[in-house]
Amino acid sequence: VSRVGDRATQVTARRDLASGELDVDVDPPGPAGAVTLELADGLVEILVDVAEPTNLLALHAEDPDDDRARQVIELLLGPMASARAARVGADDAVVWNREADEPETTLARGARRGTAPGGLGLIGRTALSTAEAAGPLVASAAEAVGLVEAGILALDLAVGLGIRPDPLAIVRAGMSRWHDLDDDEFDHLVPFAREIVDRGERWSKVLGVHDPDAATELVALLAELRDQLQPYAASAAGAVGPPGAGVRAEVASDMATPAAAPVAGGLRSQLMAVRLSQAAEERPSTPTIRLGPELVPSDARLVRTEFERNHLTVHVSGLPEWPKIRDGRHGRGIWLRVFEDRGDEALPLAMAPFDGGGFRWRTAIAILPEAASEGRLLVDVTTNASSPWDSEATHRLRSAFELGAHAARRTRRGDARAPEDWDRAADAWDEMGDEAHAEQARTLAYPSAGHDPLITDLLSEI
Amino acid sequence: MGSGPDVGAAELAAQQLVDATAWLLGREGRERADRTLTRRGLPHSSMDVDDLCSAALLRLTVRFGNGPIELTHGDDSVRAYATTVLRSLTTRLVDGGARQRLQELVDWSEQVAPAVESDDDRIDDEVAAGDAVDIVRRRALDAIDGRVQAWTVAAGLATVTIAAGEVQVMDGIRVPAREADVARWAGLAYAGRTDCFDEPEDGAVRERRAQALHRVADLLTRLLDPHAAST
C-alpha cells in the first residue's frame, strides 16, 4: 500500500537517462509550501506538504538502484508503484493510480481531505519538525528544544530509513544549544516546562536506546527545567494575544526618527549616539526596502531610512525578538542587506545586523561604497542572510508560502487566530492570480483533525 | 590571483561554465526550468522561467569559480549538474531554505579552525587593485554556512568597502593607530561584533577580537582564492 497520503490521485515518474536519477511526482505543494527530508543516507529526498504533512508531494532519488534507496522508495510508494517506477524511461509515466490500484482508499464523495489515516505518518511529522526547528524566526530556546524533538522523532523511525542529517547529530546540536541558553533565553521555556518535561521523558527513553550518555545529558537538562515547573500556560493551547493585523511591509517614512529609542549597550550605543556630523547629501530618492518573506507574517514595519555620507540607516518597528545575534555565537540575527542592481545581477554591497531586541525600534547601519547610487540600491530586512536577492515575483510567491506556513503553525497549536491567518494567505494567493492555492487556504482554515503541536509551535514567537 | 588554481583546472571550469550557460539559456535548459516549476505547481510564465534561469546562472558562476565539477556522468555531467541546481532552487522556493538552515545548525562548531593561511597584506593589495572587491561581493552570500556565520560575511563586505579607499567610517567607531588595520576593525564594528570592543579592554576582549579578525581574513582569503580553501 502506498504512503503517498490521501490527496494524491495518481503518481508519475521519469528517469534521467544520462544521470540515472529518478523523479517521482505526486502532488504540488499546498498554500503553506513544503519541507524536505533526506532519506537513504541522502540518496533519496522527499518533499512533504507543510499544511498536511501526511502527504508526500515528490521524491527524488540520485541512485534509485542502490539497495538503500530502493527499500525507501518501496516503503513510500508501495511494492507495485515502486516496481513500475524502476522501469520508467525519460518520459513521464503513471506508476500508480488510486482508483485503479487502491480503490478502497478512494475518499467517499464529500469526505474531507486530510482525514484519512496513514499516508506518511511520522515520516511527515519528522520532516516538518526538522524544518520548523530550523525555522527563520524561532527563538534560541525553541530552536534548542525543537532540534531535540526533531532528532528524537527521526531516531524513532531511523532504522532502515537513513535520515540525514544524522538524527543523533540533530539531538546533540539541540542539547548543545540548550546548554548555551542564557538566563533570558531559558526563561522562554519556563511557561512550557510541564509540556517539555512530559515529552522529554519519552525523548530520553528513545535516546537511551541509541546513545545512553546523550540520554543522561538530556535527563539532566530536563531536571533543571523540572525545577522551574509552573502551571501549564493557558496561552499555549488557546488564543494568544490580539488578532494579528495584515501585511505591513509599507514604508512610513514620515514617522519621526526614533532618536531617543534605547539601543543595546557598548559600541552600538556609541554608534547611535553619534549622529553623522555632516548634513545629508542631496539625494533623489530613498531606496525601496522590503521585508524578507519570512517576516511578512510578523508585525515588522519599516519606519524610516536615512542615507547620509555613504551610510544607510534603517529603523524598523515590530521586528520579532528572535532570532538574535549572539556575539558571534550561533545566533542568526535579523539583517539589513544592501545590493546593487546591475541589471543582470544583484551584487551584495553590505550587510548589517539589527541591534538587540526588546525595544520599540530596532536599527541597522550599513556602510556603502562611495559609488553606490541610491537609485540602484536593492534593500531588504531578513533573517535569511545567505539567500540571494529574489525577483519581485519570487518574493511574492515566497511571501504567500510563508503566510500559509504561519497559518499552519497556528492551526497546529489550536490558535484562535488561525482562520484569519489562512484568510491572509488566501488573499496573497488571490493577488497572484492563483485561485487553486487560495481556495485550498480557505479550506484549511477549518481543520477537522485535532491539534497536535510541535514543541516549536508552542514556543513560537509570532 | 594569489597562488591560484592550476591552469588546467581553471580552464576546465571556465569551459564547463560556458557549456552550462549555453545549455541553461538554450531551448533545452529553459524547457527543463519550465518543467521543474510546473512539477512543483509554481507559476511558470516566461518571466518565472527567466527568474529561475538567472538564479541558476548566478549559482553556476559562483560554483565554477571554485573549480571544475567532477565528470561523474561523462559528457552529460555539466547538464546534470545544471539540472540539479534548477531543482534545488525550485525546492528553495517551496521550503524557504529550511533544509540548508538545518544543515547549518547541525554543522555549526565554535571550534572550527581557520583552514587556510590568511595573508592580510596580500588581501589589502588585491582589494586595492580593484577587481577583488567585486569578486568578494559576488561570492559573499554563498560563503555563509555552518562554519562561516553571517557576521563574518558582513564584516568582510564592510572591510573591502573601507579598504578599497571608497568611504570613511562613522565617527565613534574605535579604530587602531595602524592604518592598515582600520578597515578590519571597523568591519567588525559594522558587523555588530560589539563584544570585540568591550570596555575595559582586557586580555579576553583582545583575544576575542583577534579571533574574529582572523576569521574575517580567512573568509576573504577563501573568497579571493577558493582553490586555497579546498581543505
XYZ file of C-alpha atoms in Angstrom:
693
model
C 0.000 0.000 0.000
C 1.297 3.397 -0.927
C 2.058 6.006 1.731
C 1.572 8.971 -0.555
C -1.306 10.301 1.539
C -4.930 10.944 0.753
C -4.544 13.940 -1.539
C -2.954 12.232 -4.498
C -4.973 10.671 -7.253
C -2.028 9.419 -9.238
C 1.766 9.230 -9.180
C 4.036 9.797 -12.157
C 7.726 9.043 -12.550
C 10.507 9.624 -15.013
C 14.187 8.862 -15.129
C 17.027 10.983 -16.448
C 18.754 8.577 -18.785
C 22.108 10.344 -18.509
C 22.379 10.627 -14.755
C 20.093 7.742 -13.834
C 18.241 9.958 -11.352
C 14.577 9.197 -10.677
C 11.889 11.859 -10.191
C 8.520 10.902 -8.769
C 5.716 13.455 -8.661
C 2.662 13.019 -6.516
C 1.043 16.386 -5.910
C 2.129 20.034 -5.958
C 2.690 21.780 -2.604
C -0.305 23.355 -0.916
C -0.556 27.031 0.089
C 1.857 26.641 3.019
C 4.652 25.199 0.892
C 6.686 22.089 1.513
C 9.551 20.750 3.556
C 12.196 18.290 2.519
C 13.683 15.270 4.229
C 16.692 13.286 3.100
C 16.435 9.522 3.412
C 18.560 6.513 2.445
C 21.730 8.250 3.649
C 20.986 11.183 1.384
C 20.271 9.170 -1.763
C 16.560 9.971 -1.618
C 14.951 13.334 -0.981
C 11.254 13.645 -0.314
C 9.039 16.692 -0.379
C 6.281 16.839 2.240
C 3.334 19.212 2.448
C 3.533 21.693 5.342
C -0.183 22.118 5.988
C -0.964 18.435 5.513
C 2.275 16.616 6.335
C 0.863 13.147 5.836
C 1.015 13.902 2.113
C 4.066 13.030 0.071
C 4.476 15.534 -2.744
C 7.526 14.331 -4.599
C 10.527 12.084 -4.383
C 13.928 12.390 -5.981
C 16.429 9.540 -5.977
C 20.010 10.157 -7.013
C 20.702 6.462 -7.464
C 17.404 4.572 -7.363
C 19.162 1.261 -8.000
C 21.098 1.445 -4.753
C 19.648 -1.023 -2.224
C 19.116 1.652 0.433
C 17.262 3.886 -1.998
C 15.210 1.006 -3.385
C 13.999 -0.020 0.073
C 12.938 3.522 0.955
C 11.159 4.013 -2.379
C 9.276 0.769 -1.873
C 8.318 1.779 1.645
C 6.887 5.076 0.414
C 5.287 4.125 -2.877
C 4.379 0.550 -2.098
C 5.660 -2.518 -3.957
C 3.531 -2.068 -7.070
C 4.295 1.563 -7.796
C 7.968 1.236 -6.883
C 8.358 -1.728 -9.241
C 6.788 0.314 -12.025
C 8.956 3.311 -11.175
C 12.058 1.158 -11.505
C 11.188 0.571 -15.151
C 10.289 4.087 -16.311
C 12.169 5.896 -19.026
C 12.743 9.525 -19.865
C 9.051 10.337 -20.344
C 6.569 10.807 -17.536
C 4.739 7.573 -16.826
C 1.886 6.910 -14.430
C 3.113 4.384 -11.870
C 0.148 4.499 -9.526
C -3.480 5.456 -9.875
C -5.693 5.469 -6.832
C -8.889 4.350 -8.475
C -7.220 1.572 -10.402
C -4.676 0.420 -7.836
C -6.193 1.191 -4.443
C -9.900 1.866 -4.949
C -10.537 1.024 -1.296
C -8.591 4.144 -0.277
C -10.538 6.484 -2.532
C -12.284 9.053 -0.393
C -16.043 8.835 -0.308
C -17.820 11.670 -2.034
C -17.904 14.658 0.256
C -15.206 13.321 2.613
C -12.714 15.873 3.886
C -9.171 15.777 2.676
C -6.589 15.156 5.392
C -8.926 12.963 7.406
C -7.855 9.568 6.157
C -5.336 7.712 8.340
C -1.989 6.587 7.046
C -0.009 8.464 4.480
C 3.451 9.445 5.584
C 2.543 9.390 9.276
C 5.559 10.033 11.477
C 7.834 10.440 8.479
C 5.897 13.547 7.536
C 5.905 14.847 11.089
C 9.655 14.295 11.272
C 10.179 16.250 8.072
C 8.029 19.057 9.432
C 9.723 19.146 12.832
C 13.241 19.351 11.386
C 12.220 22.266 9.183
C 10.366 24.062 11.963
C 13.264 23.739 14.402
C 15.422 25.419 11.770
C 12.717 27.993 11.094
C 13.768 31.551 10.366
C 12.038 33.105 13.374
C 12.360 30.547 16.155
C 13.737 31.728 19.462
C 17.027 30.273 20.665
C 15.205 28.228 23.287
C 12.686 26.901 20.771
C 15.493 26.098 18.372
C 17.319 24.105 21.072
C 14.347 22.084 22.294
C 12.887 21.831 18.800
C 16.070 20.252 17.470
C 15.948 17.696 20.277
C 12.341 16.833 19.452
C 13.066 16.653 15.718
C 16.089 14.443 16.254
C 14.157 12.130 18.564
C 11.310 11.809 16.057
C 13.877 10.935 13.395
C 15.620 8.477 15.720
C 12.328 6.794 16.426
C 11.936 5.805 12.801
C 15.507 5.876 11.652
C 16.063 2.167 11.318
C 16.455 1.491 7.624
C 15.410 4.986 6.599
C 18.872 6.539 6.736
C 17.677 10.036 7.652
C 20.104 12.888 7.004
C 21.389 14.852 8.846
C 22.121 12.057 11.285
C 19.311 12.159 13.892
C 21.785 11.842 16.775
C 23.689 14.839 15.420
C 20.409 16.807 15.365
C 19.724 15.871 19.003
C 23.273 16.789 20.029
C 23.031 20.116 18.200
C 19.851 20.827 20.156
C 21.327 19.846 23.522
C 24.442 21.905 22.837
C 22.253 24.960 22.291
C 20.145 24.087 25.323
C 23.293 24.180 27.468
C 24.237 27.538 25.942
C 20.953 29.313 26.719
C 21.444 32.365 28.863
C 19.004 33.173 31.660
C 16.668 35.226 29.475
C 16.557 32.556 26.828
C 15.987 29.820 29.374
C 13.085 31.800 30.837
C 11.379 31.428 27.474
C 10.981 27.715 28.242
C 9.543 28.092 31.705
C 5.858 28.593 30.799
C 6.057 25.385 28.804
C 8.148 23.426 31.273
C 5.396 20.900 32.030
C 4.872 20.110 28.364
C 8.591 19.835 27.664
C 9.230 17.649 30.701
C 6.337 15.378 29.805
C 7.557 14.987 26.248
C 11.142 14.791 27.486
C 10.506 11.648 29.492
C 9.667 9.855 26.290
C 12.518 11.538 24.411
C 15.078 10.310 26.944
C 13.795 6.733 26.671
C 14.133 6.772 22.876
C 17.531 8.420 23.094
C 18.700 5.903 25.698
C 18.327 3.094 23.186
C 20.701 4.800 20.762
C 23.073 6.788 22.967
C 22.889 6.256 26.747
C 25.346 9.070 27.501
C 23.309 11.557 25.499
C 20.167 10.331 27.267
C 21.792 11.015 30.645
C 22.646 14.514 29.472
C 19.072 15.087 28.350
C 17.706 13.868 31.680
C 19.919 16.440 33.432
C 18.628 19.232 31.178
C 15.057 18.186 31.866
C 15.735 18.054 35.614
C 16.847 21.679 35.504
C 13.618 22.576 33.754
C 11.536 20.472 36.138
C 12.757 22.704 38.940
C 11.030 25.590 37.183
C 7.704 23.828 36.790
C 4.676 26.046 36.953
C 1.126 25.537 35.807
C 0.926 24.979 32.087
C 0.399 28.289 30.365
C -3.122 28.618 29.107
C -1.826 30.609 26.171
C -0.069 27.565 24.813
C -3.221 25.903 23.660
C -5.639 28.772 23.323
C -5.847 32.161 21.776
C -2.620 34.095 22.125
C -2.987 37.838 22.301
C -4.977 40.039 19.989
C -5.743 39.083 16.431
C -2.877 39.711 14.052
C -3.014 42.529 11.563
C -2.479 42.473 7.832
C 0.774 42.511 5.948
C 2.675 45.607 6.936
C 5.511 45.975 4.553
C 4.918 49.555 3.576
C 7.389 52.272 4.407
C 6.052 55.002 6.653
C 8.862 57.413 6.044
C 7.048 60.377 7.514
C 7.219 58.972 11.002
C 9.585 60.528 13.465
C 13.068 59.166 13.717
C 13.306 57.104 16.854
C 16.304 59.076 18.004
C 15.522 58.565 21.638
C 14.956 54.845 21.304
C 17.145 52.858 23.617
C 19.633 50.574 21.911
C 21.930 47.826 23.029
C 24.946 48.853 25.062
C 28.595 49.164 24.163
C 29.693 50.230 20.739
C 26.192 50.073 19.380
C 25.131 52.812 21.747
C 28.021 54.922 20.618
C 27.110 54.370 17.001
C 23.582 55.527 17.620
C 24.551 58.356 19.921
C 26.906 59.883 17.408
C 24.761 61.440 14.764
C 26.547 61.898 11.497
C 28.051 65.315 11.707
C 27.661 66.374 8.117
C 24.357 67.279 6.616
C 22.711 64.702 4.422
C 23.692 64.904 0.813
C 21.012 65.795 -1.639
C 19.734 62.513 -2.935
C 16.961 61.990 -5.451
C 15.211 59.147 -3.670
C 15.330 56.715 -0.817
C 15.817 53.106 -1.797
C 12.801 50.868 -1.592
C 13.146 48.442 1.259
C 11.257 45.219 1.574
C 10.792 42.646 4.286
C 12.035 39.134 3.725
C 9.171 36.709 3.045
C 9.608 35.113 6.474
C 8.932 38.484 8.131
C 5.786 39.249 6.149
C 3.508 37.423 8.649
C 5.101 39.353 11.520
C 4.266 42.834 12.758
C 7.511 44.242 11.354
C 7.105 47.699 9.848
C 9.704 49.802 8.114
C 9.665 53.158 9.811
C 12.341 55.348 8.334
C 15.518 55.279 6.306
C 18.376 57.737 6.115
C 21.119 57.836 3.535
C 23.979 60.041 4.671
C 27.659 60.010 3.862
C 27.507 56.522 2.400
C 25.757 55.118 5.399
C 22.274 53.658 5.101
C 20.428 53.684 8.414
C 17.143 51.796 8.663
C 14.733 51.842 11.587
C 12.178 49.062 11.900
C 9.442 48.567 14.459
C 7.687 45.363 15.397
C 10.536 43.054 14.485
C 10.282 39.744 16.282
C 12.680 39.434 19.174
C 14.183 36.366 17.562
C 16.463 35.293 16.133
C 19.104 37.234 17.962
C 22.688 37.935 17.146
C 24.674 36.324 19.893
C 28.062 37.945 19.560
C 29.448 35.531 17.053
C 27.927 32.520 18.700
C 25.370 30.528 16.792
C 22.563 33.061 16.759
C 21.449 34.037 13.288
C 20.048 37.509 13.710
C 17.985 39.837 11.559
C 19.937 41.600 8.844
C 19.749 44.677 6.705
C 21.143 43.733 3.308
C 22.024 46.123 0.529
C 22.528 45.033 -3.065
C 23.420 46.952 -6.192
C 21.085 46.415 -9.114
C 23.341 45.728 -12.070
C 20.610 44.715 -14.426
C 21.713 41.130 -14.850
C 22.628 40.583 -11.228
C 22.092 41.935 -7.732
C 25.511 42.372 -6.207
C 25.702 42.312 -2.386
C 27.303 45.513 -1.100
C 26.706 45.385 2.636
C 25.047 43.549 5.490
C 24.367 44.998 8.914
C 22.656 43.447 11.928
C 19.671 45.000 13.643
C 20.526 45.823 17.196
C 19.223 43.791 20.115
C 15.565 43.008 20.629
C 13.343 44.147 23.432
C 12.946 47.728 22.289
C 10.282 49.533 20.334
C 12.592 50.399 17.460
C 15.486 48.479 16.079
C 18.151 49.973 13.891
C 20.771 48.791 11.437
C 23.548 50.862 9.868
C 25.301 49.713 6.704
C 28.370 51.273 5.124
C 28.217 51.571 1.356
C 30.773 52.302 -1.348
C 31.218 55.890 -2.470
C 29.938 54.951 -5.908
C 26.713 53.482 -4.570
C 23.775 55.251 -6.134
C 20.518 55.208 -4.229
C 18.544 54.680 -7.365
C 20.293 51.382 -7.951
C 20.103 50.018 -4.443
C 18.008 46.999 -3.542
C 17.486 46.673 0.193
C 15.835 44.057 2.370
C 15.414 43.076 6.002
C 15.724 39.357 6.519
C 16.790 36.507 8.751
C 17.999 34.567 5.711
C 21.324 36.298 5.275
C 22.575 33.844 2.682
C 19.605 33.955 0.335
C 20.120 35.733 -2.978
C 18.072 38.765 -3.970
C 14.770 37.474 -5.286
C 12.797 38.974 -8.135
C 9.500 40.596 -7.198
C 7.547 37.599 -8.482
C 9.641 35.184 -6.447
C 9.325 37.380 -3.388
C 5.539 37.430 -3.672
C 5.476 33.668 -4.100
C 7.739 33.080 -1.086
C 5.687 35.512 0.989
C 2.467 33.670 0.170
C 4.038 30.369 1.220
C 5.286 31.960 4.458
C 1.829 33.302 5.258
C 0.488 29.784 4.756
C 3.221 28.213 6.895
C 2.456 30.732 9.645
C -1.228 29.851 9.500
C -0.401 26.135 9.571
C 1.737 26.697 12.687
C -1.105 28.413 14.471
C -3.520 25.731 13.323
C -1.329 23.008 14.828
C -1.333 24.714 18.173
C -5.026 25.458 18.110
C -4.608 29.203 17.979
C -7.911 31.029 17.533
C -6.267 33.395 15.049
C -5.517 30.608 12.571
C -8.606 31.061 10.351
C -7.787 34.732 9.974
C -4.211 33.818 9.048
C -5.449 31.414 6.421
C -7.576 34.201 5.003
C -4.490 36.391 4.718
C -2.674 33.578 2.962
C -5.636 33.076 0.636
C -5.656 36.783 -0.174
C -1.951 36.643 -1.024
C -2.548 33.740 -3.399
C -5.538 35.524 -4.899
C -3.382 38.574 -5.566
C -1.044 36.346 -7.518
C -3.959 35.050 -9.552
C -3.630 31.555 -8.093
C -7.211 30.637 -7.278
C -6.433 26.991 -6.581
C -3.999 27.771 -3.764
C -6.339 30.475 -2.454
C -9.216 28.014 -2.277
C -7.016 25.424 -0.567
C -6.009 28.002 2.021
C -9.617 28.857 2.804
C -10.429 25.179 3.186
C -7.527 24.667 5.572
C -8.891 27.382 7.874
C -11.317 24.875 9.330
C -9.448 21.630 10.017
C -11.416 18.664 11.179
C -8.489 16.996 12.911
C -7.447 17.791 16.488
C -4.453 19.875 17.428
C -1.063 18.233 17.591
C 1.542 20.946 18.080
C 5.248 20.513 17.715
C 7.232 21.913 20.604
C 8.374 24.740 18.336
C 4.730 25.628 17.661
C 4.158 26.167 21.367
C 7.303 28.249 21.710
C 6.977 30.223 18.502
C 7.275 33.960 18.772
C 4.657 35.262 16.384
C 45.323 35.946 -8.076
C 47.494 34.668 -5.285
C 48.733 31.130 -5.670
C 45.661 30.413 -7.785
C 44.369 27.185 -9.221
C 46.381 25.216 -11.688
C 45.718 26.484 -15.172
C 44.208 23.226 -16.440
C 41.560 23.155 -13.726
C 40.729 26.821 -14.242
C 40.348 26.339 -17.988
C 38.180 23.277 -17.488
C 35.976 25.159 -15.034
C 35.668 28.069 -17.455
C 34.674 25.705 -20.263
C 32.152 23.970 -18.016
C 30.614 27.332 -17.192
C 30.347 28.152 -20.891
C 28.678 24.788 -21.541
C 26.318 25.147 -18.600
C 25.354 28.670 -19.627
C 24.707 27.622 -23.202
C 22.506 24.753 -22.049
C 20.651 26.799 -19.462
C 19.867 29.677 -21.809
C 19.090 27.391 -24.718
C 15.816 25.699 -25.518
C 16.528 22.548 -23.534
C 17.538 24.372 -20.374
C 14.534 26.680 -20.444
C 12.225 23.743 -21.047
C 13.754 21.993 -18.089
C 13.284 25.079 -15.940
C 9.659 25.333 -17.064
C 9.081 21.668 -16.307
C 10.714 21.933 -12.876
C 8.437 24.824 -11.918
C 5.380 23.080 -13.318
C 6.083 19.903 -11.350
C 6.055 21.914 -8.149
C 2.816 23.645 -9.045
C 4.595 27.001 -9.251
C 3.960 29.859 -11.664
C 5.881 29.176 -14.858
C 5.367 32.081 -17.177
C 8.233 33.134 -19.389
C 9.256 35.642 -16.714
C 9.234 32.968 -13.997
C 11.439 30.785 -16.168
C 13.757 33.758 -16.742
C 13.995 34.285 -12.985
C 14.839 30.671 -12.306
C 17.414 30.522 -15.093
C 19.027 33.755 -13.882
C 19.282 32.440 -10.333
C 20.737 29.184 -11.623
C 23.237 31.035 -13.782
C 24.403 33.058 -10.804
C 24.876 29.944 -8.709
C 26.724 28.178 -11.525
C 29.016 31.164 -11.982
C 29.962 31.038 -8.311
C 30.309 27.249 -8.343
C 32.542 27.080 -11.404
C 34.569 29.948 -9.980
C 35.598 27.432 -7.331
C 36.887 24.962 -9.919
C 35.518 22.281 -12.233
C 32.930 19.700 -11.231
C 33.667 16.003 -11.412
C 32.605 14.337 -14.643
C 30.531 11.671 -12.929
C 28.106 11.409 -15.835
C 30.553 11.783 -18.714
C 29.644 14.390 -21.305
C 26.308 14.945 -19.606
C 27.861 15.948 -16.279
C 27.505 19.678 -16.753
C 23.900 19.385 -17.896
C 23.130 17.037 -14.996
C 24.706 19.499 -12.585
C 22.745 22.416 -14.004
C 19.574 20.338 -13.697
C 20.366 19.682 -10.046
C 20.810 23.411 -9.486
C 17.418 24.111 -11.077
C 15.795 21.516 -8.844
C 17.471 22.780 -5.714
C 16.489 26.385 -6.427
C 12.901 25.303 -7.018
C 12.900 23.389 -3.746
C 14.084 26.544 -2.008
C 11.057 28.358 -3.386
C 8.693 25.971 -1.631
C 10.672 25.207 1.541
C 12.178 28.648 2.130
C 15.684 27.248 2.585
C 14.797 25.250 5.710
C 16.935 22.279 4.791
C 20.023 24.413 4.336
C 19.452 26.082 7.710
C 19.039 22.709 9.426
C 22.342 21.560 7.984
C 23.974 24.773 9.182
C 22.623 24.239 12.695
C 23.971 20.708 12.812
C 27.321 21.588 11.249
C 27.932 24.623 13.390
C 31.020 24.424 15.536
C 32.646 27.126 17.575
C 35.884 25.215 17.400
C 36.328 25.376 13.649
C 39.906 26.359 12.967
C 40.790 28.526 10.005
C 41.547 26.149 7.176
C 43.701 28.461 5.125
C 46.683 30.629 5.892
C 45.425 34.153 5.510
C 47.744 36.892 4.393
C 46.430 40.307 5.395
C 48.894 42.258 3.264
C 48.018 40.250 0.194
C 44.311 40.810 0.782
C 44.953 44.550 1.065
C 46.954 44.560 -2.159
C 44.282 42.699 -4.074
C 41.452 44.818 -2.717
C 43.375 47.985 -3.597
C 43.885 46.611 -7.102
C 40.130 46.839 -7.720
C 38.659 43.673 -9.206
C 38.914 41.781 -5.935
C 36.159 43.871 -4.378
C 33.571 42.645 -6.859
C 34.829 39.087 -6.507
C 34.341 39.206 -2.750
C 30.886 40.745 -3.108
C 29.768 38.288 -5.753
C 30.803 35.247 -3.713
C 29.990 36.562 -0.256
C 26.463 35.274 0.406
C 27.257 31.800 -0.853
C 30.004 31.563 1.765
C 27.531 31.572 4.653
C 27.113 28.080 6.021
C 27.500 26.156 9.245
C 31.138 27.244 9.566
C 31.016 30.755 8.207
C 28.410 32.807 10.008
C 26.619 35.831 8.657
C 28.549 38.301 10.825
C 31.792 37.168 9.179
C 30.433 37.952 5.741
C 29.023 41.280 6.954
C 32.445 42.184 8.337
C 34.148 41.039 5.133
C 31.903 43.207 2.959
C 32.448 46.268 5.154
C 36.184 45.603 5.261
C 36.612 45.554 1.485
C 34.424 48.638 1.061
C 36.589 50.581 3.507
C 39.898 49.082 2.372
C 39.167 49.976 -1.225
C 39.509 53.555 -0.073
C 35.994 54.426 -1.008
C 34.470 55.690 2.228
C 35.171 56.972 5.699
C 33.979 55.081 8.730
C 31.469 56.654 11.095
C 32.608 58.808 13.932
C 32.583 56.839 17.140
C 33.922 53.626 15.711
C 37.083 52.707 17.503
C 39.966 52.029 15.152
C 43.621 51.251 15.789
C 46.552 53.539 15.087
C 47.923 51.275 12.374
C 46.306 52.475 9.154
C 46.362 49.015 7.602
C 44.126 47.661 10.373
C 41.445 50.359 10.278
C 39.235 48.619 7.728
C 39.410 45.303 9.558
C 38.483 46.734 12.960
C 35.709 48.864 11.502
C 34.450 45.829 9.591
C 33.853 44.052 12.893
C 32.000 47.053 14.284
C 29.679 47.299 11.276
C 29.025 43.554 11.585
C 27.740 44.021 15.108
C 30.626 42.361 16.927
C 30.366 44.753 19.834
C 31.849 42.132 22.137
C 35.201 42.650 20.404
C 35.349 46.205 21.767
C 34.048 45.742 25.298
C 35.400 48.021 27.990
C 37.555 47.614 29.928
C 39.636 46.011 27.259
C 41.242 43.052 28.943
C 43.072 40.079 27.554
C 39.856 38.201 26.845
C 38.492 41.048 24.735
C 41.746 41.337 22.785
C 41.786 37.589 22.211
C 38.159 37.621 21.061
C 38.910 40.452 18.648
C 41.999 38.691 17.316
C 39.986 35.533 16.663
C 37.222 37.467 14.950
C 39.736 39.342 12.769
C 41.356 36.052 11.868
C 38.025 34.593 10.792
C 37.297 37.563 8.547
C 40.771 37.405 6.997
C 40.273 33.685 6.473
C 36.952 34.320 4.741
C 38.426 36.966 2.448
C 41.264 34.642 1.530
C 38.759 31.925 0.660
C 36.627 34.289 -1.394
C 39.575 35.662 -3.312
C 41.131 32.280 -3.903
C 38.582 29.477 -3.481
C 41.122 26.864 -4.534
C 43.197 27.608 -1.431
C 40.262 26.552 0.708
C 39.896 23.025 -0.537
C 40.712 21.674 2.910
